[in-house]
XYZ file of C-alpha atoms in Angstrom:
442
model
C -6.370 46.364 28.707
C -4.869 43.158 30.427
C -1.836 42.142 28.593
C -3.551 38.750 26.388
C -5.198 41.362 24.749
C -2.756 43.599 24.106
C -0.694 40.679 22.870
C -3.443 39.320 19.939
C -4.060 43.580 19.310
C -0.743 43.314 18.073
C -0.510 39.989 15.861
C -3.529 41.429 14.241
C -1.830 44.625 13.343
C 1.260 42.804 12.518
C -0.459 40.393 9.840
C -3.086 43.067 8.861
C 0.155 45.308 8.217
C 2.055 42.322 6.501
C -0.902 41.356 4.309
C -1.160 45.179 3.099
C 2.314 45.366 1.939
C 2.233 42.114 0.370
C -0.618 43.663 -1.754
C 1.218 46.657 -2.563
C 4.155 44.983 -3.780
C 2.242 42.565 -6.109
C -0.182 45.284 -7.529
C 1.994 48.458 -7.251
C 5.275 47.608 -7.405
C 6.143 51.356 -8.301
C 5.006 52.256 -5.312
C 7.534 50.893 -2.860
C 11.029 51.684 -3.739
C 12.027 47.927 -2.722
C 11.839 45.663 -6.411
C 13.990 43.183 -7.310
C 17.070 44.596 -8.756
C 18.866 41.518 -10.892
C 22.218 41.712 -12.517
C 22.519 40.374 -16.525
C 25.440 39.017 -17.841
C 24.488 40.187 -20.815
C 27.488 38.806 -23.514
C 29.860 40.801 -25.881
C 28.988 44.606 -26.511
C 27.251 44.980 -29.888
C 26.136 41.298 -30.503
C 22.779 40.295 -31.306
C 21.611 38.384 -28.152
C 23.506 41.991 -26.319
C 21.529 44.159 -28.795
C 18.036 42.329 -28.347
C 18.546 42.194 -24.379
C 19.662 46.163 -24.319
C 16.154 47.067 -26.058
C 14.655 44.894 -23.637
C 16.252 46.144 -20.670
C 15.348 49.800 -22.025
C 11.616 49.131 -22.864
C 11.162 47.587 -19.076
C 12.446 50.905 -17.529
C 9.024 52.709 -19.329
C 7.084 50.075 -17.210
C 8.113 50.097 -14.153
C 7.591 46.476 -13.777
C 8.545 44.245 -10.451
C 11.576 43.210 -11.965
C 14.571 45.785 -12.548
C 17.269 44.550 -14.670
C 20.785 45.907 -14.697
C 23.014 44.959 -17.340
C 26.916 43.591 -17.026
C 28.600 43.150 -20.762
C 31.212 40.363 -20.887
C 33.498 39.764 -23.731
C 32.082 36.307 -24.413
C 29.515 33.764 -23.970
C 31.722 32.154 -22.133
C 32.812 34.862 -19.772
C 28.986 35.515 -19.021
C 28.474 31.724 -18.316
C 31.544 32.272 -16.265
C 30.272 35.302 -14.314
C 27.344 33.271 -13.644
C 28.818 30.144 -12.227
C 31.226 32.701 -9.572
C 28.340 34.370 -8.758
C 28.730 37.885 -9.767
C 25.933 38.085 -11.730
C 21.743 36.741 -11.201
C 21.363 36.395 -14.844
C 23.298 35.525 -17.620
C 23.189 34.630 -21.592
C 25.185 31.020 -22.327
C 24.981 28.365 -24.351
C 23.206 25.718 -23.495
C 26.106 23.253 -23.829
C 27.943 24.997 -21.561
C 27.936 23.964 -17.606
C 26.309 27.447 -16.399
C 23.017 26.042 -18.585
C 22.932 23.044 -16.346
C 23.926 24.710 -13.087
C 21.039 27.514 -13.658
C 17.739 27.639 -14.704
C 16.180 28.238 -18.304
C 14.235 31.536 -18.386
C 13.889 31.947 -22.155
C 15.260 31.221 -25.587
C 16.925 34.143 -27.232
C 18.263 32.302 -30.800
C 19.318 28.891 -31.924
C 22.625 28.717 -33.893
C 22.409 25.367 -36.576
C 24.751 24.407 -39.047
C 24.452 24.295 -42.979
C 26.209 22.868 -45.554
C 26.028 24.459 -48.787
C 26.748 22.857 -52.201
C 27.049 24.660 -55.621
C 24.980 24.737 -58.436
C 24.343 21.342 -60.143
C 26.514 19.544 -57.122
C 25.832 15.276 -57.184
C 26.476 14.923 -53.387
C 23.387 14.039 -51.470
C 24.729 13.125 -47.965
C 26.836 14.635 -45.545
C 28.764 11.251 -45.566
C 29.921 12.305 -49.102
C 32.104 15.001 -47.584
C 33.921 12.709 -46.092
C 37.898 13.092 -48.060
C 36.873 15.978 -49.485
C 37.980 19.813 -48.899
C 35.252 21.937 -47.497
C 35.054 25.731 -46.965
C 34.636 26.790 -43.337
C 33.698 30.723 -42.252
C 35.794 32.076 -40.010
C 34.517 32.444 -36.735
C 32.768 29.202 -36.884
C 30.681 28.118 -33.566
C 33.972 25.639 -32.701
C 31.717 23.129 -30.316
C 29.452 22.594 -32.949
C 31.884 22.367 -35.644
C 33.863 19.718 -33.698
C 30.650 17.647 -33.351
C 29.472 17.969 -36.782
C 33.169 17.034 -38.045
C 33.510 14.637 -35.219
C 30.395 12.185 -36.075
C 30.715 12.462 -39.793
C 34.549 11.634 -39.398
C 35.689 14.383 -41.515
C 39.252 15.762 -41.206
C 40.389 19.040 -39.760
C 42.977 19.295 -42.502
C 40.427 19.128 -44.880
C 38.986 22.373 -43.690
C 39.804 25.496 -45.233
C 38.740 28.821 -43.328
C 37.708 31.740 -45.034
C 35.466 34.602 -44.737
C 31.575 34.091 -46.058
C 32.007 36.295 -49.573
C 34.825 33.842 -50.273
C 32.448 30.888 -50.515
C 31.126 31.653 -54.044
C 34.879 31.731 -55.536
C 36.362 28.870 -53.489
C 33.449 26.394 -54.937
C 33.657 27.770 -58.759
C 37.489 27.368 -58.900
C 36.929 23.839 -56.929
C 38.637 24.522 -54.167
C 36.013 23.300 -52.084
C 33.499 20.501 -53.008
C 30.970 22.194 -50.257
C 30.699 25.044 -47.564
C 29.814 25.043 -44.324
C 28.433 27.905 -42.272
C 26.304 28.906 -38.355
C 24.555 31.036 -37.467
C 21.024 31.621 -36.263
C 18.350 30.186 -38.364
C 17.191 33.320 -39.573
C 18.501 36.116 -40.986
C 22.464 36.588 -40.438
C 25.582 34.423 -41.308
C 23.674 31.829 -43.371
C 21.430 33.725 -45.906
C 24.983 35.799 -46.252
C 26.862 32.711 -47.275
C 23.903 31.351 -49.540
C 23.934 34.974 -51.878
C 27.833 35.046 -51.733
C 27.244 31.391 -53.354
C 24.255 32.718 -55.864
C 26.237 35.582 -56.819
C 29.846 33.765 -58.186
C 27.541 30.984 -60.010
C 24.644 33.687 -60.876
C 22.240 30.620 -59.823
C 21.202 29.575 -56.485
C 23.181 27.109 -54.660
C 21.575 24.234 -53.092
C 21.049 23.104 -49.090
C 22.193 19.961 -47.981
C 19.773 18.108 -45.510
C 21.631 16.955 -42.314
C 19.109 13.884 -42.015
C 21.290 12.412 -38.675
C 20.730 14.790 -36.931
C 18.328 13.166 -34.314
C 21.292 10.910 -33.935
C 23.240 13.756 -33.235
C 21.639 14.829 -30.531
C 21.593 11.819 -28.763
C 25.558 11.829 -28.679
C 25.451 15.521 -27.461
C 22.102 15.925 -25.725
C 22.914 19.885 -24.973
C 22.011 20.860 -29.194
C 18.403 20.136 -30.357
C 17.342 18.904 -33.770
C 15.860 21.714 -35.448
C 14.151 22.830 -39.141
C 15.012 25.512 -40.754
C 11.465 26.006 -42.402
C 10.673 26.478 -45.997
C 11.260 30.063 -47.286
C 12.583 31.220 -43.381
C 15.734 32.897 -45.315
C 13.263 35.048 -47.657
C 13.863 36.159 -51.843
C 11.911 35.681 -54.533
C 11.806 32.824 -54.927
C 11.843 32.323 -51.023
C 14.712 30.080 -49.798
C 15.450 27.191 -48.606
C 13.129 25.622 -50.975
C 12.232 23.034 -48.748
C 12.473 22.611 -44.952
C 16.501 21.698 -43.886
C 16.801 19.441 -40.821
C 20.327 20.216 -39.283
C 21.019 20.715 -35.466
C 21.708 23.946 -33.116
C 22.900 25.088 -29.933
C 20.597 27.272 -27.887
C 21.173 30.396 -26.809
C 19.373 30.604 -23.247
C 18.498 33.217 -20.948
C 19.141 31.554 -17.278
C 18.903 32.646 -13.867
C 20.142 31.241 -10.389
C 18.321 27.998 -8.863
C 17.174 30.686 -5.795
C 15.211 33.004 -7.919
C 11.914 33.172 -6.983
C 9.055 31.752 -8.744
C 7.191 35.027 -8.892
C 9.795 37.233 -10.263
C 11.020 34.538 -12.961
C 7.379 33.921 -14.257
C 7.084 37.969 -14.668
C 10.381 37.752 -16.656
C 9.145 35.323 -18.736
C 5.973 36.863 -19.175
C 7.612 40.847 -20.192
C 9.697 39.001 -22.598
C 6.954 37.215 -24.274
C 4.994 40.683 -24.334
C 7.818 42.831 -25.635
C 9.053 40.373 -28.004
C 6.686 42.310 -30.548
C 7.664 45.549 -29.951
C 11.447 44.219 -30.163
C 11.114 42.650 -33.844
C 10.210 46.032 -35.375
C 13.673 47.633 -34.428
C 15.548 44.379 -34.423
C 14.515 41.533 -36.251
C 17.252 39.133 -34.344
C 13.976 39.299 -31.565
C 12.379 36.892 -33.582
C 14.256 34.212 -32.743
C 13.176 34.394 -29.083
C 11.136 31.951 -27.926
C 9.865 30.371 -24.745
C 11.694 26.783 -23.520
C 10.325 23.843 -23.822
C 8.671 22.841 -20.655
C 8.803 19.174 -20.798
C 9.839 17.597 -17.802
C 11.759 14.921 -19.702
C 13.975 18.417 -21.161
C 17.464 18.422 -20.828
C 18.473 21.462 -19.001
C 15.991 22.866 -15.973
C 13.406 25.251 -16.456
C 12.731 28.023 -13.943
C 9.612 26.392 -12.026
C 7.888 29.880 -12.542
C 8.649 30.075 -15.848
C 6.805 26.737 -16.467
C 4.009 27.821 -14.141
C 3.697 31.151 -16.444
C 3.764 29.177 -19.729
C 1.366 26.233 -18.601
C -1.007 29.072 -17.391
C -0.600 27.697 -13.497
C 0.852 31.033 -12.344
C -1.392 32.381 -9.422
C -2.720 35.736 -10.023
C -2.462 39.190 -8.342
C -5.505 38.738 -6.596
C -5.075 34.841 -5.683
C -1.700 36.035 -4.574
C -3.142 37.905 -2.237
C -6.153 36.349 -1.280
C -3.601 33.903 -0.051
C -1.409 36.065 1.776
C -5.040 37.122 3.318
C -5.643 33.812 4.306
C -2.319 32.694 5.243
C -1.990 35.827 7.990
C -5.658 34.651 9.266
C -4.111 30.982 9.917
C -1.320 32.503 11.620
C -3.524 34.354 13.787
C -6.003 31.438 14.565
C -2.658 29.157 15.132
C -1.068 31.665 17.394
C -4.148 33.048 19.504
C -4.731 30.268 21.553
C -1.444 29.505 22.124
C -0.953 34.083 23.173
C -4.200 32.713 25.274
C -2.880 30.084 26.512
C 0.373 31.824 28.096
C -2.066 34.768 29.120
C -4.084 32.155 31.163
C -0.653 30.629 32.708
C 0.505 34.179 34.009
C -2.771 35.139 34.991
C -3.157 32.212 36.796
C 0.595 32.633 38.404
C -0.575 36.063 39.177
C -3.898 34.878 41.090
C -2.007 32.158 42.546
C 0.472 34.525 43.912
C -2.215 36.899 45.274
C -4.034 34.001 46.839
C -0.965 33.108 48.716
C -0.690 36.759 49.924
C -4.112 36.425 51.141
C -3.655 33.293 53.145
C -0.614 35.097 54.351
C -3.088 37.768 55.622
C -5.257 35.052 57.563
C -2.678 33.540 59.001
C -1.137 37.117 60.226
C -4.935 37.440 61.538
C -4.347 34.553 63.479
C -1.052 35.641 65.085
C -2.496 39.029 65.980
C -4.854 37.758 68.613
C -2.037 36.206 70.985
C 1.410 37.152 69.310
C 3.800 38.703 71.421
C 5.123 42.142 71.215
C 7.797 41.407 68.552
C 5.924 39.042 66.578
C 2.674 41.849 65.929
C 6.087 44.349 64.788
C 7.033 42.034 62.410
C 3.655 41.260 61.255
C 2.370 44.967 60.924
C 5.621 45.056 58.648
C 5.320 42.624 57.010
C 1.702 43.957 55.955
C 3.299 46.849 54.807
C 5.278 44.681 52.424
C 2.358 43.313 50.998
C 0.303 46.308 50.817
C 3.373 47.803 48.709
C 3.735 44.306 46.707
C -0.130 44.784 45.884
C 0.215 48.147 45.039
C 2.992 47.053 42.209
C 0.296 44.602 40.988
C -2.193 47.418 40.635
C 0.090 49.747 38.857
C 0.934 47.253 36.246
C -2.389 45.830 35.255
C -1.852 42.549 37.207
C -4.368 42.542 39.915
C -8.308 43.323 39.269
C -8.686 46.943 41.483
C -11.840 45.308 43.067
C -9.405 42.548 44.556
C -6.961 45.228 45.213
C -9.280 46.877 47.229
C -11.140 43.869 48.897
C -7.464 42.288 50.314
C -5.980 46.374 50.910
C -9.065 46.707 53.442
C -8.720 43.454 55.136
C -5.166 44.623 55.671
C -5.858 48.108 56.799
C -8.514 46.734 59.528
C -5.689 43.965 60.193
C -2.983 46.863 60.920
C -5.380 48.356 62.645
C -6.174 45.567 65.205
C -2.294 44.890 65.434
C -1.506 48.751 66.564
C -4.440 48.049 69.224
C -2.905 45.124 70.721
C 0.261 46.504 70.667
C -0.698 49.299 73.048
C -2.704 46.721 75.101
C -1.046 46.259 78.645
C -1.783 42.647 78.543
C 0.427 42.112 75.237
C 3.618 40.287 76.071
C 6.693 42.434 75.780
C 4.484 45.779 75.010
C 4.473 49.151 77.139
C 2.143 49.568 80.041
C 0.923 52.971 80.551
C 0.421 52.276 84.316
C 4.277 51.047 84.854
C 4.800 54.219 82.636
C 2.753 56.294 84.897
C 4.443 54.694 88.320
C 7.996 54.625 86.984
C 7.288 58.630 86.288
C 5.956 58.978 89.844
């Protein structure tokens, strides 16, 4: 096979090998041991978003999906974000008003923490404004970026806050200790329902919401929190509370991944967190505060391209993904051929270009062996050899046709031939007579 051949042979095998792995991967991932392994900063042992993400991570071992996830607990939201930014870890819960959210890119939404304020049965106060002066409970543990914003823009004083634990909200507001309490948590069940019964059960009557109406103005001071509602009866009872829908505003809780991640395995994140979501809620309810970002170009923080393309229903499919692999190893074939072609033709024609000057070596050797002298038909005849040897090189390695071979080996042998003759010819000049021979002997 001459060597052009041998060279497009082996593109062919190449891409037709190439295209068939591509395929496995993409359909059968559990098939080839090689899946993308990605580390999750996952946040504090035994806190919701760590709880929610654990029964995820467990559920996607069943699967066998693409993607294998391998947790890394950190004692904070802000030692994940921190893990995240060294790069230590692929994945990692933050906040989204922290730099990591910025620096990566959103995946999904596992909870939104908003504020409340809570007022006491039969309370006047209609507007956060009217805190202002005023002493207000605080729970301990309070989000402290959001309560420095919320205190900040309604220019209430740190002195006036008095910490204390949710169940001490009910007693602080009957003895008047506080005009108003303030709690965070996500808007669902957790912190805030907990502060609203501790309320209901020191007045035995249900305490009252107070609507954060600024809060759009809020958000355009601190662009990382989003203006929220907590919907009417989200909280639950009988009747269902709030009574009405509560505008306040909330920082996110994201799920973000490094700038580098590609498309393909962020849209399949996105997409086995949207499916498992309903298995999740059953054991934990905190899963039903996950939700997919918003994928506005005009948003804040960066969405994962893939994610979008997942969401907006632009993600390519199996098949398309490797129709185009298909295609894309044809174009590298019909880019490359002519070019394997094109450097076959060169050699071949350095090859035929170097026989050819053999052969008019050979005519002009012809030449010289009708009158050369003595010395000059010795050097010819061995310099014949040469060639012979050169062209047998040729043949041995698939460079010469064998009909050419054979065409230039018998012009040589009949050349050799006539050389040996004149050689022991007593006319040649310089060669042995056989009658000096012959006399000399005598």
């Amino acid at each position: 096979m001459r060597l052009w051949l041998k060279i497009v042979a082996a593109m062919g095998a190449l891409s037709t090998t190439a295209v068939a792995g591509a395929y496995t991967l993409t359909r059968y991932p559990a098939l080839i041991s090689a899946r993308y392994t990605l580390t999750l900063a996952t946040g504090p042992v035994g806190s919701d978003g760590q709880k929610v993400l654990a029964a995820f991570i467990r559920d996607l071992s069943t699967e066998h999906p693409l993607v294998r996830l391998v947790p890394v607990p950190t004692e904070s939201l802000a030692a994940s974000a921190k893990a995240f930014m060294d790069g230590q870890v692929d994945l990692a819960v933050v906040r989204s008003d922290d730099q990591a959210a910025a620096q990566g890119r959103t995946i999904f939404v596992l909870r939104q923490d908003g504020v409340v304020v809570l007022l006491p049965p039969g309370a006047k106060i209609e507007r956060v404004s009217e805190l202002a002066g005023k002493k207000l409970a605080v729970a301990k543990g309070f989000d402290p970026g959001l309560l420095k914003s919320f205190t900040e823009f309604y220019g209430l004083r740190t002195a006036d806050l008095i910490e204390m634990s949710r169940t001490e909200f009910g007693s602080a507001l009957k003895a008047k200790r506080a005009a108003a309490a303030i709690a965070a948590g996500p808007l669902g069940l957790g912190p805030i329902p907990d502060a609203f019964a501790s309320i209901r059960k020191s007045f035995k009557a249900k305490p009252s919401y107070l609507d954060i109406a600024e809060t759009d103005a809020i958000v355009a001071r601190w662009p990382s929190y989003s203006s929220v509602e907590i919907k009417q009866g989200t909280f639950g009872g009988t009747p269902t509370e709030p009574k009405e829908t509560i505008h306040t505003f909330a920082v996110r809780i994201l799920l973000v991944s490094r700038a580098t991640l590609p498309d393909r395995v962020a849209g399949e994140l996105t997409r086995l967190l949207m499916t498992t979501k309903a298995k999740l809620v059953i054991a934990l309810p905190a899963a039903a505060q996950m939700e997919a970002p918003d994928t506005e170009r005009s948003s804040l923080l960066p969405v994962h391209p893939g994610t979008v393309a997942y969401l907006d229903g632009e993600q390519e499919s199996l098949l398309d993904q490797t129709v185009n692999y298909y295609w894309l190893a044809v174009m590298i074939v019909a880019i490359f051929a002519p070019l394997v072609g094109w450097i076959a033709s060169r050699s071949r024609r350095r090859r035929n270009n170097a026989a050819r000057a053999k052969l008019c070596r050979v005519v002009e050797l012809t030449t010289l062996a009708k009158s050369g002298t003595a010395d000059e038909l010795a050097t010819a005849d061995a310099e014949l050899e040469r060639i012979t040897e050169w062209l047998l090189e040729r043949l041995a390695a698939d460079e010469i046709e064998p009909d050419h071979f054979e065409l230039i080996e018998r012009i040589i042998a009949q050349l050799r031939a006539t050389i040996e003759k004149q050689l022991n010819h007593p006319t040649t000049v310089g060669a042995p007579s056989k009658v000096r021979l012959k006399q000399g002997l005598a």
